[in-house]
């Protein structure tokens, strides 16, 4: 996904595609926004560990097959067809993700979920690092078709751990209620889940706008593409991976409630630090500190949101409930990222960062309001 969303636009620009065409490429990500619509279907046919594995393995194999198919077409002459195939590939990828989340929720004990989500989030950031850096170099040396075949091989390789996994607990057939589309909305019938909407929508809001405008900000400071790629793409993403890896151990040590407040405070510190940067011409060291703080905050936030989202799923509706929560954070991030450009134009970077700081502080208000005082370290709510 990282390859298609970041490397393919570079290739397209080299092939003289218009900026409008490149912009439309982002639509291929829609399956990851809309996947909550078919999450009930996956829930309905995962009555056993064997069925869950089948969803994961078949989705991955289909994903790999489509990627191989894309490799036989040319970007210049078959652009529309490649876009259609990419959408199908991402539908398969999103379906695998739903099944994998169900699998993780069922096999991880509550006290293991922080560490489990650390591994998931750190792996995701490392995948982004490889997809935006290593694969761009691989394209230069191996070409389009060979690179797509290599990508398909990576996808198939991801199945190996699932096939080798030794069951720690019984995941044999269990009775589950049939999940319907309306169950997506019934999730928020519970008062705790309804109040959590504000947390899901605003938790990232104090840093997402800064992340979205980070590269333009660095351009305006006079840095070139190569420097920005290293600063944000390598240093930033690596920091996010390390912070995500650490987050699970922090959650295990201090508990969910303390962690969600601590990580929100770090988000506020990141926004405040960028206000400091915007008020003078920053030194390179100061910029690196800001990048590490920002990406580190993002890595920490991802793990705590994923962990607490696992805690409040309903039995038999694990895929649906977890997916709808994560989709809300994606939608929020998309909205804030789009608005951040407009705010940056109207208010300047200092104004944008101030708005982000206000959103970060507002998150604390929502946390105080939403989180019950008896929130347990390893409780379900």
Tab-separated table of C-alpha atoms in Angstrom:
chain	number	residue	atom	x	y	z
A	1	UNK	CA	0.000	0.000	0.000
A	2	UNK	CA	2.841	2.299	0.891
A	3	UNK	CA	4.448	1.578	-2.479
A	4	UNK	CA	1.298	2.280	-4.467
A	5	UNK	CA	0.429	5.492	-2.616
A	6	UNK	CA	3.882	7.080	-2.619
A	7	UNK	CA	6.164	5.446	-5.199
A	8	UNK	CA	3.622	5.091	-8.019
A	9	UNK	CA	2.939	8.889	-8.039
A	10	UNK	CA	6.684	9.451	-8.516
A	11	UNK	CA	6.734	6.995	-11.428
A	12	UNK	CA	3.603	8.612	-12.896
A	13	UNK	CA	5.144	12.078	-12.761
A	14	UNK	CA	8.238	10.786	-14.511
A	15	UNK	CA	5.923	9.419	-17.205
A	16	UNK	CA	4.425	12.927	-17.650
A	17	UNK	CA	1.041	12.249	-16.023
A	18	UNK	CA	-0.940	15.305	-14.943
A	19	UNK	CA	-1.152	16.305	-11.291
A	20	UNK	CA	-4.922	15.720	-11.511
A	21	UNK	CA	-4.366	12.083	-12.507
A	22	UNK	CA	-1.854	11.658	-9.710
A	23	UNK	CA	-4.308	13.173	-7.240
A	24	UNK	CA	-7.029	10.718	-8.293
A	25	UNK	CA	-4.671	7.886	-7.421
A	26	UNK	CA	-5.492	8.491	-3.748
A	27	UNK	CA	-8.986	7.110	-4.406
A	28	UNK	CA	-7.530	3.594	-4.433
A	29	UNK	CA	-7.328	3.878	-0.632
A	30	UNK	CA	-11.125	3.995	-0.359
A	31	UNK	CA	-11.450	0.262	0.481
A	32	UNK	CA	-9.570	0.922	3.716
A	33	UNK	CA	-12.073	3.642	4.602
A	34	UNK	CA	-15.139	1.625	3.544
A	35	UNK	CA	-14.067	-1.776	4.891
A	36	UNK	CA	-16.470	-1.458	7.841
A	37	UNK	CA	-19.274	-2.161	5.347
A	38	UNK	CA	-18.170	-5.770	4.791
A	39	UNK	CA	-16.690	-6.372	8.252
A	40	UNK	CA	-20.024	-7.994	9.346
A	41	UNK	CA	-19.648	-10.503	6.478
A	42	UNK	CA	-16.205	-11.522	7.730
A	43	UNK	CA	-17.528	-11.770	11.299
A	44	UNK	CA	-20.342	-14.061	10.152
A	45	UNK	CA	-17.948	-16.579	8.628
A	46	UNK	CA	-15.240	-16.713	11.289
A	47	UNK	CA	-16.713	-19.243	13.688
A	48	UNK	CA	-13.403	-21.017	14.239
A	49	UNK	CA	-9.670	-20.503	14.110
A	50	UNK	CA	-9.599	-22.483	10.862
A	51	UNK	CA	-12.115	-20.154	9.212
A	52	UNK	CA	-10.204	-17.067	10.379
A	53	UNK	CA	-6.992	-18.418	8.881
A	54	UNK	CA	-8.829	-19.214	5.658
A	55	UNK	CA	-9.960	-15.582	5.330
A	56	UNK	CA	-6.424	-14.325	5.927
A	57	UNK	CA	-4.706	-16.798	3.594
A	58	UNK	CA	-7.203	-16.542	0.700
A	59	UNK	CA	-7.289	-12.726	0.917
A	60	UNK	CA	-3.493	-12.561	0.834
A	61	UNK	CA	-3.250	-14.990	-2.088
A	62	UNK	CA	-5.840	-12.992	-4.046
A	63	UNK	CA	-3.954	-9.798	-3.127
A	64	UNK	CA	-0.699	-11.287	-4.447
A	65	UNK	CA	-2.375	-12.561	-7.627
A	66	UNK	CA	-3.756	-9.107	-8.450
A	67	UNK	CA	-0.360	-7.500	-7.835
A	68	UNK	CA	1.220	-9.997	-10.256
A	69	UNK	CA	-1.526	-9.166	-12.766
A	70	UNK	CA	-0.762	-5.442	-12.464
A	71	UNK	CA	2.864	-6.217	-13.315
A	72	UNK	CA	1.840	-7.358	-16.819
A	73	UNK	CA	0.364	-3.948	-17.685
A	74	UNK	CA	2.016	-0.665	-18.601
A	75	UNK	CA	1.360	2.554	-16.668
A	76	UNK	CA	1.342	4.642	-19.842
A	77	UNK	CA	-1.080	2.539	-21.879
A	78	UNK	CA	-3.147	0.709	-19.235
A	79	UNK	CA	-3.514	3.330	-16.500
A	80	UNK	CA	-7.294	2.969	-15.969
A	81	UNK	CA	-7.101	-0.814	-15.793
A	82	UNK	CA	-4.205	-0.642	-13.315
A	83	UNK	CA	-6.265	1.679	-11.078
A	84	UNK	CA	-9.205	-0.764	-11.140
A	85	UNK	CA	-6.896	-3.668	-10.281
A	86	UNK	CA	-5.335	-1.654	-7.455
A	87	UNK	CA	-8.792	-1.090	-5.955
A	88	UNK	CA	-9.453	-4.853	-6.039
A	89	UNK	CA	-6.026	-5.450	-4.489
A	90	UNK	CA	-6.801	-3.051	-1.635
A	91	UNK	CA	-10.224	-4.635	-1.084
A	92	UNK	CA	-8.432	-7.957	-0.568
A	93	UNK	CA	-5.853	-6.294	1.687
A	94	UNK	CA	-8.559	-4.597	3.776
A	95	UNK	CA	-10.466	-7.897	4.090
A	96	UNK	CA	-7.316	-9.635	5.321
A	97	UNK	CA	-6.899	-6.825	7.840
A	98	UNK	CA	-10.388	-7.377	9.269
A	99	UNK	CA	-9.740	-11.114	9.692
A	100	UNK	CA	-6.310	-10.494	11.205
A	101	UNK	CA	-7.821	-8.085	13.743
A	102	UNK	CA	-10.394	-10.729	14.739
A	103	UNK	CA	-7.579	-13.261	15.090
A	104	UNK	CA	-5.524	-10.882	17.244
A	105	UNK	CA	-8.444	-9.967	19.507
A	106	UNK	CA	-9.266	-13.641	20.124
A	107	UNK	CA	-5.717	-14.892	20.783
A	108	UNK	CA	-4.422	-11.941	22.823
A	109	UNK	CA	-5.289	-11.730	26.485
A	110	UNK	CA	-6.237	-8.209	27.659
A	111	UNK	CA	-2.819	-7.747	29.282
A	112	UNK	CA	-1.120	-8.771	26.004
A	113	UNK	CA	-2.961	-6.356	23.740
A	114	UNK	CA	-0.656	-3.408	24.357
A	115	UNK	CA	2.408	-5.431	23.320
A	116	UNK	CA	0.491	-7.012	20.424
A	117	UNK	CA	-0.523	-3.627	19.038
A	118	UNK	CA	3.045	-2.387	19.534
A	119	UNK	CA	4.236	-5.118	17.189
A	120	UNK	CA	1.428	-4.385	14.713
A	121	UNK	CA	2.026	-0.621	14.640
A	122	UNK	CA	5.824	-0.844	14.598
A	123	UNK	CA	5.580	-3.357	11.741
A	124	UNK	CA	3.260	-1.009	9.869
A	125	UNK	CA	5.708	1.897	10.145
A	126	UNK	CA	8.614	-0.326	9.076
A	127	UNK	CA	6.513	-1.445	6.097
A	128	UNK	CA	5.944	2.212	5.188
A	129	UNK	CA	9.671	2.850	5.467
A	130	UNK	CA	10.435	-0.041	3.108
A	131	UNK	CA	7.609	0.850	0.741
A	132	UNK	CA	8.636	4.482	0.319
A	133	UNK	CA	12.407	4.042	0.350
A	134	UNK	CA	13.708	0.570	-0.439
A	135	UNK	CA	11.096	-0.212	-3.103
A	136	UNK	CA	11.734	3.070	-4.907
A	137	UNK	CA	15.374	2.023	-5.233
A	138	UNK	CA	14.270	-1.487	-6.260
A	139	UNK	CA	12.151	0.018	-9.049
A	140	UNK	CA	15.213	1.878	-10.318
A	141	UNK	CA	17.264	-1.324	-10.516
A	142	UNK	CA	14.669	-4.001	-11.375
A	143	UNK	CA	11.950	-2.193	-13.305
A	144	UNK	CA	8.150	-2.197	-13.003
A	145	UNK	CA	7.301	-5.843	-13.683
A	146	UNK	CA	10.068	-7.423	-11.590
A	147	UNK	CA	9.273	-5.093	-8.708
A	148	UNK	CA	5.579	-6.080	-8.764
A	149	UNK	CA	6.568	-9.748	-8.708
A	150	UNK	CA	8.780	-8.994	-5.696
A	151	UNK	CA	5.893	-7.227	-3.962
A	152	UNK	CA	3.643	-10.252	-4.563
A	153	UNK	CA	6.326	-12.449	-3.023
A	154	UNK	CA	6.357	-10.241	0.097
A	155	UNK	CA	2.568	-10.584	0.358
A	156	UNK	CA	2.715	-14.386	0.127
A	157	UNK	CA	5.560	-14.495	2.643
A	158	UNK	CA	3.300	-12.729	5.159
A	159	UNK	CA	1.103	-15.854	5.219
A	160	UNK	CA	3.917	-18.026	6.619
A	161	UNK	CA	3.589	-16.914	10.295
A	162	UNK	CA	-0.163	-17.606	10.187
A	163	UNK	CA	0.435	-21.124	8.894
A	164	UNK	CA	3.157	-21.830	11.470
A	165	UNK	CA	1.283	-20.345	14.423
A	166	UNK	CA	0.718	-22.836	17.255
A	167	UNK	CA	-2.565	-22.328	19.051
A	168	UNK	CA	-2.212	-21.113	22.624
A	169	UNK	CA	-5.904	-21.548	23.239
A	170	UNK	CA	-8.908	-23.263	21.740
A	171	UNK	CA	-10.297	-21.387	18.751
A	172	UNK	CA	-12.577	-24.189	17.626
A	173	UNK	CA	-16.119	-23.540	16.500
A	174	UNK	CA	-18.082	-21.276	18.809
A	175	UNK	CA	-21.619	-19.908	18.654
A	176	UNK	CA	-21.836	-16.390	17.285
A	177	UNK	CA	-24.829	-14.158	16.622
A	178	UNK	CA	-25.374	-13.247	12.987
A	179	UNK	CA	-23.942	-9.784	12.411
A	180	UNK	CA	-25.917	-7.349	10.259
A	181	UNK	CA	-25.159	-3.915	8.853
A	182	UNK	CA	-27.263	-2.314	11.573
A	183	UNK	CA	-24.883	-3.802	14.161
A	184	UNK	CA	-22.312	-1.255	13.005
A	185	UNK	CA	-24.519	1.486	14.439
A	186	UNK	CA	-25.763	-0.558	17.410
A	187	UNK	CA	-22.171	-0.586	18.653
A	188	UNK	CA	-22.714	3.033	19.699
A	189	UNK	CA	-25.918	2.213	21.565
A	190	UNK	CA	-23.806	1.559	24.649
A	191	UNK	CA	-23.159	4.833	26.506
A	192	UNK	CA	-19.427	4.165	26.929
A	193	UNK	CA	-19.023	3.415	23.226
A	194	UNK	CA	-21.067	6.469	22.284
A	195	UNK	CA	-18.882	8.762	24.363
A	196	UNK	CA	-15.789	7.139	22.905
A	197	UNK	CA	-16.724	8.648	19.533
A	198	UNK	CA	-15.211	11.952	20.666
A	199	UNK	CA	-11.960	10.265	21.699
A	200	UNK	CA	-11.703	8.417	18.384
A	201	UNK	CA	-12.420	11.540	16.386
A	202	UNK	CA	-10.157	13.968	18.229
A	203	UNK	CA	-7.277	11.947	19.692
A	204	UNK	CA	-4.997	12.401	16.659
A	205	UNK	CA	-6.354	15.834	15.734
A	206	UNK	CA	-3.613	17.798	17.522
A	207	UNK	CA	-0.836	16.268	15.379
A	208	UNK	CA	-2.394	15.075	12.101
A	209	UNK	CA	-2.585	18.565	10.612
A	210	UNK	CA	1.078	19.155	11.438
A	211	UNK	CA	2.028	15.811	9.890
A	212	UNK	CA	0.045	16.638	6.741
A	213	UNK	CA	1.828	19.988	6.326
A	214	UNK	CA	5.275	18.859	7.499
A	215	UNK	CA	6.770	18.425	4.021
A	216	UNK	CA	5.457	21.752	2.659
A	217	UNK	CA	6.799	23.414	5.831
A	218	UNK	CA	10.242	21.913	5.235
A	219	UNK	CA	10.115	23.000	1.589
A	220	UNK	CA	9.352	26.556	2.697
A	221	UNK	CA	12.334	26.403	5.036
A	222	UNK	CA	14.510	25.723	1.999
A	223	UNK	CA	15.159	21.990	2.203
A	224	UNK	CA	15.245	19.920	-0.978
A	225	UNK	CA	13.367	16.705	-1.791
A	226	UNK	CA	16.291	14.448	-0.916
A	227	UNK	CA	16.759	16.103	2.488
A	228	UNK	CA	13.024	16.016	3.228
A	229	UNK	CA	12.828	12.361	2.228
A	230	UNK	CA	15.535	11.520	4.734
A	231	UNK	CA	14.201	13.782	7.499
A	232	UNK	CA	10.553	12.780	7.343
A	233	UNK	CA	10.535	9.492	5.430
A	234	UNK	CA	13.448	7.801	7.173
A	235	UNK	CA	14.117	9.563	10.499
A	236	UNK	CA	10.445	10.339	11.152
A	237	UNK	CA	9.049	6.928	10.212
A	238	UNK	CA	11.843	5.122	12.094
A	239	UNK	CA	11.041	7.164	15.194
A	240	UNK	CA	7.359	6.242	14.858
A	241	UNK	CA	8.293	2.553	14.630
A	242	UNK	CA	10.487	2.764	17.743
A	243	UNK	CA	7.886	4.698	19.736
A	244	UNK	CA	5.154	2.257	18.703
A	245	UNK	CA	7.366	-0.622	19.814
A	246	UNK	CA	7.920	1.081	23.191
A	247	UNK	CA	4.249	2.011	23.639
A	248	UNK	CA	3.102	-1.528	24.439
A	249	UNK	CA	5.606	-1.863	27.254
A	250	UNK	CA	4.604	1.553	28.625
A	251	UNK	CA	0.922	0.554	28.547
A	252	UNK	CA	1.714	-2.713	30.316
A	253	UNK	CA	3.685	-0.839	32.984
A	254	UNK	CA	1.352	2.085	33.755
A	255	UNK	CA	-2.006	0.856	32.412
A	256	UNK	CA	-4.400	2.057	29.709
A	257	UNK	CA	-5.795	5.096	31.479
A	258	UNK	CA	-2.459	6.605	32.461
A	259	UNK	CA	-1.045	5.859	28.993
A	260	UNK	CA	-3.887	7.474	27.069
A	261	UNK	CA	-3.436	10.690	29.082
A	262	UNK	CA	0.364	10.558	28.851
A	263	UNK	CA	0.372	10.068	25.084
A	264	UNK	CA	-2.217	12.849	24.646
A	265	UNK	CA	0.098	15.131	26.646
A	266	UNK	CA	2.965	14.276	24.290
A	267	UNK	CA	0.712	15.232	21.350
A	268	UNK	CA	0.160	18.622	22.993
A	269	UNK	CA	3.913	19.033	23.522
A	270	UNK	CA	4.516	18.289	19.830
A	271	UNK	CA	2.033	20.974	18.735
A	272	UNK	CA	3.507	23.491	21.194
A	273	UNK	CA	7.021	22.743	19.967
A	274	UNK	CA	6.038	23.471	16.352
A	275	UNK	CA	4.632	26.838	17.439
A	276	UNK	CA	8.087	27.494	18.875
A	277	UNK	CA	9.663	26.496	15.545
A	278	UNK	CA	7.282	28.712	13.544
A	279	UNK	CA	8.249	31.815	15.523
A	280	UNK	CA	11.873	31.844	14.397
A	281	UNK	CA	14.165	30.377	11.768
A	282	UNK	CA	14.890	26.985	13.314
A	283	UNK	CA	18.260	25.276	13.382
A	284	UNK	CA	18.561	21.853	11.750
A	285	UNK	CA	18.895	20.216	15.184
A	286	UNK	CA	15.675	21.880	16.339
A	287	UNK	CA	13.864	20.614	13.255
A	288	UNK	CA	15.042	17.052	13.861
A	289	UNK	CA	13.826	17.286	17.473
A	290	UNK	CA	10.429	18.431	16.190
A	291	UNK	CA	10.215	15.656	13.602
A	292	UNK	CA	11.108	12.987	16.163
A	293	UNK	CA	8.645	14.408	18.694
A	294	UNK	CA	5.865	14.565	16.118
A	295	UNK	CA	6.363	11.098	14.647
A	296	UNK	CA	7.013	9.635	18.093
A	297	UNK	CA	3.710	11.062	19.328
A	298	UNK	CA	1.951	9.538	16.315
A	299	UNK	CA	3.443	6.099	16.993
A	300	UNK	CA	2.412	6.191	20.659
A	301	UNK	CA	-1.112	7.390	19.833
A	302	UNK	CA	-1.647	4.618	17.291
A	303	UNK	CA	-0.897	1.872	19.801
A	304	UNK	CA	-3.109	3.213	22.595
A	305	UNK	CA	-6.059	3.767	20.241
A	306	UNK	CA	-5.728	0.257	18.782
A	307	UNK	CA	-5.353	-1.316	22.224
A	308	UNK	CA	-8.356	0.413	23.799
A	309	UNK	CA	-10.413	-0.265	20.653
A	310	UNK	CA	-9.813	-3.989	21.133
A	311	UNK	CA	-10.977	-3.723	24.733
A	312	UNK	CA	-14.551	-2.692	23.985
A	313	UNK	CA	-15.532	-4.992	21.105
A	314	UNK	CA	-18.587	-7.183	21.540
A	315	UNK	CA	-18.165	-10.955	21.517
A	316	UNK	CA	-18.944	-12.357	18.082
A	317	UNK	CA	-18.667	-8.903	16.488
A	318	UNK	CA	-14.938	-8.368	16.952
A	319	UNK	CA	-14.146	-7.498	13.335
A	320	UNK	CA	-17.090	-5.136	12.931
A	321	UNK	CA	-16.577	-3.253	16.198
A	322	UNK	CA	-12.814	-2.867	15.888
A	323	UNK	CA	-12.988	-1.851	12.222
A	324	UNK	CA	-15.639	0.819	12.718
A	325	UNK	CA	-13.570	2.435	15.486
A	326	UNK	CA	-10.394	2.552	13.408
A	327	UNK	CA	-12.285	3.843	10.365
A	328	UNK	CA	-13.512	6.777	12.482
A	329	UNK	CA	-9.895	7.708	13.272
A	330	UNK	CA	-9.022	7.429	9.550
A	331	UNK	CA	-11.921	9.694	8.577
A	332	UNK	CA	-10.996	12.195	11.260
A	333	UNK	CA	-7.395	12.203	10.066
A	334	UNK	CA	-8.517	12.713	6.457
A	335	UNK	CA	-10.755	15.655	7.411
A	336	UNK	CA	-8.109	17.340	9.570
A	337	UNK	CA	-5.413	16.790	6.917
A	338	UNK	CA	-7.596	18.407	4.229
A	339	UNK	CA	-8.532	21.352	6.454
A	340	UNK	CA	-4.932	21.858	7.565
A	341	UNK	CA	-3.966	22.999	4.065
A	342	UNK	CA	-6.686	25.632	4.061
A	343	UNK	CA	-5.800	26.760	7.589
A	344	UNK	CA	-2.138	26.968	6.616
A	345	UNK	CA	-3.012	29.225	3.672
A	346	UNK	CA	-5.260	31.480	5.757
A	347	UNK	CA	-3.429	31.567	9.088
A	348	UNK	CA	0.153	30.650	8.217
A	349	UNK	CA	2.118	27.901	9.922
A	350	UNK	CA	1.992	29.623	13.304
A	351	UNK	CA	-1.800	29.870	13.108
A	352	UNK	CA	-2.152	26.255	11.957
A	353	UNK	CA	0.027	24.972	14.800
A	354	UNK	CA	-1.953	27.072	17.293
A	355	UNK	CA	-5.207	25.498	16.092
A	356	UNK	CA	-3.583	22.072	16.413
A	357	UNK	CA	-2.518	22.915	19.975
A	358	UNK	CA	-6.092	23.914	20.832
A	359	UNK	CA	-7.372	20.625	19.391
A	360	UNK	CA	-4.775	18.718	21.414
A	361	UNK	CA	-5.817	20.451	24.622
A	362	UNK	CA	-9.484	19.832	23.768
A	363	UNK	CA	-8.682	16.126	23.583
A	364	UNK	CA	-7.943	16.235	27.317
A	365	UNK	CA	-11.433	17.579	27.964
A	366	UNK	CA	-12.934	14.707	25.977
A	367	UNK	CA	-10.751	12.237	27.862
A	368	UNK	CA	-11.899	13.543	31.250
A	369	UNK	CA	-15.492	13.408	30.087
A	370	UNK	CA	-15.355	10.044	28.337
A	371	UNK	CA	-13.149	7.861	30.487
A	372	UNK	CA	-14.835	6.529	33.641
A	373	UNK	CA	-12.870	7.013	36.848
A	374	UNK	CA	-12.954	3.278	37.547
A	375	UNK	CA	-11.222	2.439	34.246
A	376	UNK	CA	-9.207	-0.671	35.052
A	377	UNK	CA	-5.647	-1.359	33.923
A	378	UNK	CA	-6.697	-4.445	31.979
A	379	UNK	CA	-10.440	-3.940	31.986
A	380	UNK	CA	-12.674	-4.143	28.948
A	381	UNK	CA	-14.019	-0.574	29.183
